[in-house]
PDB file of C-alpha atoms in Angstrom:
ATOM      1  CA  MET F   3      -5.796   8.491 -12.153  1.00 40.00           C
ATOM      2  CA  GLU F   4      -6.510   5.829 -14.704  1.00 45.00           C
ATOM      3  CA  ASP F   5      -5.763   2.172 -14.220  1.00 45.00           C
ATOM      4  CA  ASN F   6      -4.483   1.386 -17.713  1.00 54.00           C
ATOM      5  CA  ILE F   7      -1.158   3.183 -17.301  1.00 59.00           C
ATOM      6  CA  PHE F   8      -0.175   0.489 -14.794  1.00 57.00           C
ATOM      7  CA  ASP F   9      -1.120  -2.256 -17.238  1.00 55.00           C
ATOM      8  CA  GLN F  10       1.193  -0.563 -19.745  1.00 59.00           C
ATOM      9  CA  ILE F  11       4.180  -0.339 -17.377  1.00 54.00           C
ATOM     10  CA  ALA F  12       3.704  -3.611 -15.477  1.00 51.00           C
ATOM     11  CA  ASN F  13       6.366  -5.598 -17.333  1.00 61.00           C
ATOM     12  CA  SER F  14       9.032  -2.943 -16.754  1.00 57.00           C
ATOM     13  CA  TYR F  15       7.884  -1.897 -13.272  1.00 61.00           C
ATOM     14  CA  ASP F  16      10.493  -3.771 -11.197  1.00 64.00           C
ATOM     15  CA  SER F  17      13.412  -1.393 -11.775  1.00 68.00           C
ATOM     16  CA  GLU F  18      16.353  -1.420  -9.369  1.00 76.00           C
ATOM     17  CA  GLU F  19      15.218   1.951  -7.973  1.00 83.00           C
ATOM     18  CA  ARG F  20      11.712   0.647  -7.284  1.00 81.00           C
ATOM     19  CA  LYS F  21      13.096  -2.528  -5.697  1.00 87.00           C
ATOM     20  CA  GLU F  22      15.337  -0.473  -3.402  1.00 89.00           C
ATOM     21  CA  LEU F  23      12.482   1.850  -2.388  1.00 91.00           C
ATOM     22  CA  ALA F  24      10.261  -1.196  -1.772  1.00 93.00           C
ATOM     23  CA  ARG F  25      12.912  -2.665   0.556  1.00 94.00           C
ATOM     24  CA  ILE F  26      13.064   0.622   2.474  1.00 95.00           C
ATOM     25  CA  ILE F  27       9.266   0.661   2.768  1.00 96.00           C
ATOM     26  CA  ALA F  28       9.033  -3.014   3.776  1.00 97.00           C
ATOM     27  CA  ASN F  29      11.690  -2.455   6.440  1.00 97.00           C
ATOM     28  CA  ALA F  30       9.633   0.432   7.838  1.00 97.00           C
ATOM     29  CA  ILE F  31       6.491  -1.739   7.920  1.00 98.00           C
ATOM     30  CA  LYS F  32       8.044  -4.873   9.476  1.00 98.00           C
ATOM     31  CA  PRO F  33       8.240  -3.461  13.046  1.00 97.00           C
ATOM     32  CA  LYS F  34       4.501  -2.683  12.797  1.00 96.00           C
ATOM     33  CA  LEU F  35       3.838  -6.401  12.238  1.00 96.00           C
ATOM     34  CA  LYS F  36       5.058  -7.640  15.608  1.00 90.00           C
ATOM     35  CA  GLU F  37       2.810 -10.416  16.916  1.00 91.00           C
ATOM     36  CA  SER F  38       1.160 -10.782  13.491  1.00 94.00           C
ATOM     37  CA  LYS F  39       2.266 -14.349  12.731  1.00 94.00           C
ATOM     38  CA  ASN F  40      -1.333 -15.598  13.072  1.00 97.00           C
ATOM     39  CA  LYS F  41      -2.904 -12.594  11.297  1.00 98.00           C
ATOM     40  CA  SER F  42      -4.130 -11.960   7.779  1.00 98.00           C
ATOM     41  CA  LEU F  43      -2.888  -9.063   5.645  1.00 98.00           C
ATOM     42  CA  LEU F  44      -4.158  -7.399   2.478  1.00 98.00           C
ATOM     43  CA  ASP F  45      -1.692  -5.558   0.233  1.00 97.00           C
ATOM     44  CA  PHE F  46      -4.095  -3.078  -1.382  1.00 96.00           C
ATOM     45  CA  GLY F  47      -2.713  -1.696  -4.639  1.00 93.00           C
ATOM     46  CA  CYS F  48       0.063  -4.265  -4.511  1.00 95.00           C
ATOM     47  CA  GLY F  49       1.600  -3.541  -7.907  1.00 91.00           C
ATOM     48  CA  THR F  50       4.046  -6.353  -8.630  1.00 91.00           C
ATOM     49  CA  GLY F  51       4.258  -7.260  -4.944  1.00 95.00           C
ATOM     50  CA  LEU F  52       7.619  -5.654  -4.242  1.00 94.00           C
ATOM     51  CA  VAL F  53       6.574  -4.620  -0.713  1.00 97.00           C
ATOM     52  CA  GLY F  54       4.035  -7.306   0.166  1.00 97.00           C
ATOM     53  CA  LEU F  55       6.215 -10.267  -0.742  1.00 96.00           C
ATOM     54  CA  GLU F  56       8.811  -9.009   1.755  1.00 96.00           C
ATOM     55  CA  LEU F  57       6.095  -9.137   4.440  1.00 97.00           C
ATOM     56  CA  ALA F  58       4.647 -12.584   3.660  1.00 97.00           C
ATOM     57  CA  PRO F  59       6.860 -14.397   6.240  1.00 97.00           C
ATOM     58  CA  PHE F  60       5.516 -12.163   9.028  1.00 97.00           C
ATOM     59  CA  VAL F  61       1.821 -13.106   8.670  1.00 98.00           C
ATOM     60  CA  ASP F  62      -0.312 -16.226   8.444  1.00 98.00           C
ATOM     61  CA  LYS F  63      -2.044 -15.247   5.174  1.00 98.00           C
ATOM     62  CA  ILE F  64      -1.416 -12.434   2.690  1.00 98.00           C
ATOM     63  CA  PHE F  65      -3.790 -11.286  -0.026  1.00 97.00           C
ATOM     64  CA  PHE F  66      -2.742  -9.144  -2.989  1.00 97.00           C
ATOM     65  CA  THR F  67      -5.066  -6.924  -5.027  1.00 95.00           C
ATOM     66  CA  ASP F  68      -4.517  -4.203  -7.591  1.00 92.00           C
ATOM     67  CA  SER F  69      -6.560  -2.355 -10.212  1.00 86.00           C
ATOM     68  CA  SER F  70      -4.093  -3.499 -12.896  1.00 86.00           C
ATOM     69  CA  GLU F  71      -4.654  -7.001 -14.241  1.00 89.00           C
ATOM     70  CA  GLN F  72      -1.113  -7.031 -15.638  1.00 88.00           C
ATOM     71  CA  MET F  73       0.344  -6.288 -12.204  1.00 87.00           C
ATOM     72  CA  LEU F  74      -1.736  -9.120 -10.728  1.00 93.00           C
ATOM     73  CA  GLU F  75      -0.446 -11.520 -13.391  1.00 93.00           C
ATOM     74  CA  ILE F  76       3.126 -10.645 -12.427  1.00 93.00           C
ATOM     75  CA  ILE F  77       2.531 -11.053  -8.676  1.00 94.00           C
ATOM     76  CA  ASN F  78       0.800 -14.371  -9.349  1.00 95.00           C
ATOM     77  CA  LYS F  79       3.873 -15.615 -11.259  1.00 95.00           C
ATOM     78  CA  LYS F  80       6.129 -14.490  -8.403  1.00 96.00           C
ATOM     79  CA  ILE F  81       3.968 -16.367  -5.881  1.00 97.00           C
ATOM     80  CA  ILE F  82       4.117 -19.555  -7.961  1.00 95.00           C
ATOM     81  CA  GLN F  83       7.853 -19.262  -8.733  1.00 95.00           C
ATOM     82  CA  GLY F  84       8.653 -18.486  -5.098  1.00 95.00           C
ATOM     83  CA  ASN F  85       6.395 -21.306  -3.855  1.00 96.00           C
ATOM     84  CA  ILE F  86       4.788 -18.871  -1.407  1.00 96.00           C
ATOM     85  CA  LYS F  87       2.088 -20.954   0.260  1.00 97.00           C
ATOM     86  CA  ASN F  88       0.400 -18.238   2.345  1.00 98.00           C
ATOM     87  CA  ALA F  89      -0.247 -15.819  -0.557  1.00 98.00           C
ATOM     88  CA  GLU F  90      -3.341 -15.350  -2.697  1.00 96.00           C
ATOM     89  CA  VAL F  91      -4.204 -12.909  -5.480  1.00 96.00           C
ATOM     90  CA  ILE F  92      -7.660 -11.329  -5.413  1.00 94.00           C
ATOM     91  CA  PRO F  93      -9.006  -9.755  -8.612  1.00 87.00           C
ATOM     92  CA  HIS F  94      -9.708  -6.013  -8.460  1.00 80.00           C
ATOM     93  CA  GLY F  95     -13.153  -5.312  -7.062  1.00 76.00           C
ATOM     94  CA  SER F  96     -13.403  -8.715  -5.360  1.00 79.00           C
ATOM     95  CA  THR F  97     -12.443  -7.665  -1.821  1.00 78.00           C
ATOM     96  CA  ALA F  98     -16.042  -7.373  -0.578  1.00 75.00           C
ATOM     97  CA  GLY F  99     -16.080 -10.958   0.681  1.00 83.00           C
ATOM     98  CA  ILE F 100     -12.860 -10.904   2.654  1.00 91.00           C
ATOM     99  CA  ARG F 101     -11.978  -9.645   6.125  1.00 96.00           C
ATOM    100  CA  VAL F 102      -8.388  -9.160   7.271  1.00 98.00           C
ATOM    101  CA  ASP F 103      -6.491  -8.059  10.364  1.00 98.00           C
ATOM    102  CA  ILE F 104      -4.029  -5.740   8.604  1.00 98.00           C
ATOM    103  CA  ILE F 105      -4.123  -3.712   5.391  1.00 98.00           C
ATOM    104  CA  ILE F 106      -1.062  -2.108   3.852  1.00 98.00           C
ATOM    105  CA  VAL F 107      -1.372   0.625   1.236  1.00 97.00           C
ATOM    106  CA  SER F 108       2.043   1.536  -0.138  1.00 95.00           C
ATOM    107  CA  LEU F 109       2.418   4.426  -2.598  1.00 89.00           C
ATOM    108  CA  VAL F 110      -1.197   4.015  -3.695  1.00 87.00           C
ATOM    109  CA  LEU F 111      -3.189   6.882  -2.162  1.00 81.00           C
ATOM    110  CA  LEU F 112      -1.486   9.432  -4.403  1.00 77.00           C
ATOM    111  CA  HIS F 113      -3.133   7.719  -7.414  1.00 74.00           C
ATOM    112  CA  ILE F 114      -6.655   7.549  -5.945  1.00 84.00           C
ATOM    113  CA  PRO F 115      -9.049  10.392  -6.774  1.00 82.00           C
ATOM    114  CA  ALA F 116     -11.583   9.490  -4.069  1.00 86.00           C
ATOM    115  CA  VAL F 117      -9.371   8.941  -1.011  1.00 89.00           C
ATOM    116  CA  SER F 118     -12.234   9.221   1.521  1.00 90.00           C
ATOM    117  CA  GLU F 119     -14.299   6.537  -0.193  1.00 93.00           C
ATOM    118  CA  THR F 120     -11.292   4.236  -0.457  1.00 92.00           C
ATOM    119  CA  LEU F 121     -10.488   4.615   3.252  1.00 96.00           C
ATOM    120  CA  SER F 122     -14.117   3.790   4.102  1.00 95.00           C
ATOM    121  CA  GLN F 123     -13.883   0.692   1.909  1.00 93.00           C
ATOM    122  CA  LEU F 124     -10.675  -0.384   3.653  1.00 95.00           C
ATOM    123  CA  TYR F 125     -12.285   0.218   7.055  1.00 97.00           C
ATOM    124  CA  SER F 126     -15.095  -2.194   6.114  1.00 95.00           C
ATOM    125  CA  ILE F 127     -12.589  -4.910   5.108  1.00 96.00           C
ATOM    126  CA  LEU F 128     -10.747  -4.794   8.442  1.00 97.00           C
ATOM    127  CA  ASN F 129     -11.682  -7.050  11.337  1.00 97.00           C
ATOM    128  CA  ALA F 130     -12.413  -5.404  14.700  1.00 96.00           C
ATOM    129  CA  ASN F 131      -9.248  -3.733  16.031  1.00 96.00           C
ATOM    130  CA  GLY F 132      -7.682  -4.226  12.606  1.00 98.00           C
ATOM    131  CA  LYS F 133      -4.693  -2.134  11.593  1.00 98.00           C
ATOM    132  CA  LEU F 134      -4.311   0.088   8.535  1.00 98.00           C
ATOM    133  CA  ILE F 135      -0.718   0.864   7.530  1.00 98.00           C
ATOM    134  CA  ILE F 136      -0.207   3.479   4.838  1.00 97.00           C
ATOM    135  CA  VAL F 137       3.057   4.590   3.259  1.00 96.00           C
ATOM    136  CA  ASP F 138       3.010   7.534   0.886  1.00 90.00           C
ATOM    137  CA  PHE F 139       4.618  10.864   0.129  1.00 84.00           C
ATOM    138  CA  ASN F 140       4.489  13.890   2.368  1.00 75.00           C
ATOM    139  CA  LYS F 141       2.999  16.974   0.692  1.00 69.00           C
ATOM    140  CA  ASN F 142       5.365  18.347  -1.953  1.00 67.00           C
ATOM    141  CA  GLU F 143       4.387  21.669  -3.545  1.00 64.00           C
ATOM    142  CA  LYS F 144       6.935  21.119  -6.348  1.00 67.00           C
ATOM    143  CA  ILE F 145       4.791  18.306  -7.714  1.00 59.00           C
ATOM    144  CA  ASN F 146       2.042  19.306 -10.117  1.00 60.00           C
ATOM    145  CA  HIS F 147       0.694  16.377 -12.092  1.00 59.00           C
ATOM    146  CA  PRO F 148      -2.868  15.855 -13.343  1.00 55.00           C
ATOM    147  CA  LYS F 149      -2.939  12.171 -12.378  1.00 64.00           C
ATOM    148  CA  VAL F 150      -1.548  12.193  -8.837  1.00 61.00           C
ATOM    149  CA  HIS F 151      -2.004  14.028  -5.559  1.00 60.00           C
ATOM    150  CA  ASN F 152       1.136  15.932  -4.575  1.00 63.00           C
ATOM    151  CA  GLY F 153       1.388  14.097  -1.282  1.00 72.00           C
ATOM    152  CA  PHE F 154      -0.415  14.607   2.015  1.00 80.00           C
ATOM    153  CA  THR F 155       0.016  16.669   5.165  1.00 85.00           C
ATOM    154  CA  ASN F 156      -0.367  15.057   8.586  1.00 88.00           C
ATOM    155  CA  GLU F 157      -3.460  17.201   9.198  1.00 92.00           C
ATOM    156  CA  GLU F 158      -5.095  16.042   5.941  1.00 89.00           C
ATOM    157  CA  LEU F 159      -4.357  12.418   6.760  1.00 91.00           C
ATOM    158  CA  LYS F 160      -5.600  12.621  10.325  1.00 95.00           C
ATOM    159  CA  SER F 161      -8.865  14.170   9.147  1.00 95.00           C
ATOM    160  CA  LEU F 162      -9.316  11.565   6.390  1.00 94.00           C
ATOM    161  CA  PHE F 163      -8.647   8.679   8.795  1.00 96.00           C
ATOM    162  CA  GLU F 164     -10.961  10.028  11.510  1.00 97.00           C
ATOM    163  CA  ASN F 165     -13.769  10.636   9.003  1.00 96.00           C
ATOM    164  CA  ALA F 166     -13.482   7.011   7.871  1.00 96.00           C
ATOM    165  CA  GLY F 167     -13.758   5.830  11.501  1.00 97.00           C
ATOM    166  CA  PHE F 168     -10.120   5.070  12.297  1.00 98.00           C
ATOM    167  CA  LYS F 169      -8.582   5.789  15.708  1.00 97.00           C
ATOM    168  CA  ASN F 170      -5.153   5.654  17.411  1.00 97.00           C
ATOM    169  CA  ILE F 171      -3.652   7.416  14.405  1.00 96.00           C
ATOM    170  CA  GLU F 172       0.148   7.688  14.269  1.00 97.00           C
ATOM    171  CA  ILE F 173       2.033   9.346  11.410  1.00 96.00           C
ATOM    172  CA  GLN F 174       5.778   9.745  11.056  1.00 96.00           C
ATOM    173  CA  THR F 175       8.241  10.592   8.311  1.00 93.00           C
ATOM    174  CA  PHE F 176      10.791   7.810   7.892  1.00 92.00           C
ATOM    175  CA  HIS F 177      12.660   8.368   4.628  1.00 87.00           C
ATOM    176  CA  HIS F 178      14.008  11.226   2.523  1.00 84.00           C
ATOM    177  CA  GLY F 179      15.115  10.376  -1.000  1.00 80.00           C
ATOM    178  CA  LYS F 180      16.426  12.025  -4.137  1.00 83.00           C
ATOM    179  CA  ASN F 181      14.322  11.973  -7.304  1.00 75.00           C
ATOM    180  CA  ILE F 182      11.768   9.534  -5.864  1.00 66.00           C
ATOM    181  CA  PHE F 183       8.530  11.468  -6.562  1.00 62.00           C
ATOM    182  CA  ILE F 184       8.118  12.373 -10.245  1.00 61.00           C
ATOM    183  CA  GLY F 185      11.767  13.397 -10.486  1.00 66.00           C
ATOM    184  CA  GLN F 186      11.720  15.425  -7.266  1.00 72.00           C
ATOM    185  CA  ASP F 187      13.386  14.896  -3.915  1.00 78.00           C
ATOM    186  CA  ALA F 188      10.717  13.818  -1.452  1.00 79.00           C
ATOM    187  CA  SER F 189       9.992  12.296   1.928  1.00 84.00           C
ATOM    188  CA  LEU F 190       7.835   9.328   2.836  1.00 91.00           C
ATOM    189  CA  PHE F 191       5.543   8.919   5.828  1.00 93.00           C
ATOM    190  CA  ILE F 192       4.238   5.774   7.468  1.00 97.00           C
ATOM    191  CA  SER F 193       0.924   5.887   9.263  1.00 96.00           C
ATOM    192  CA  THR F 194      -0.841   3.346  11.416  1.00 97.00           C
ATOM    193  CA  SER F 195      -4.419   3.520  12.588  1.00 97.00           C
ATOM    194  CA  LEU F 196      -6.889   1.086  14.099  1.00 98.00           C
ATOM    195  CA  LYS F 197     -10.485   0.183  13.380  1.00 97.00           C
TER     196      LYS F 197
END
């Protein structure tokens, strides 16, 4: 679950398939952002910003962070080229000083070895009553890869969220796709929980 692989693939990351999946994910997140026009949002593990940039018009301020410097360079170029005034890139490891109302984590948890610690970190970044929105893959036993989790069950997620302090946890499957998870058919869930 190394960071450098994402530096290596950053320049070719925005494939048509990834763009389409990002649109599907962003469209699932948008209804969760009702009444968020005056709120701040952190796209944690933003990659090249395919999901977060779609959400920028729905919030007052959006922050992007990722463990890959190359990904952050690409998102920064997109922000400048798109003249997106409410967006800011935060270097990896520099989130300690910020507090936000909403955090989105899209297709990131599967790459994180220490999920519990990451959820606790995200909890500390959220303002009171802040919202965590996670999109990732449902558990898929066909996936066996040394660098990623093979998805998550609702029970696993609920336990992880509760242990980190989150409440009002909602999880639902919203998309089934062909060859979207390491060459396998898979389904995506969206979860929301509150601090």
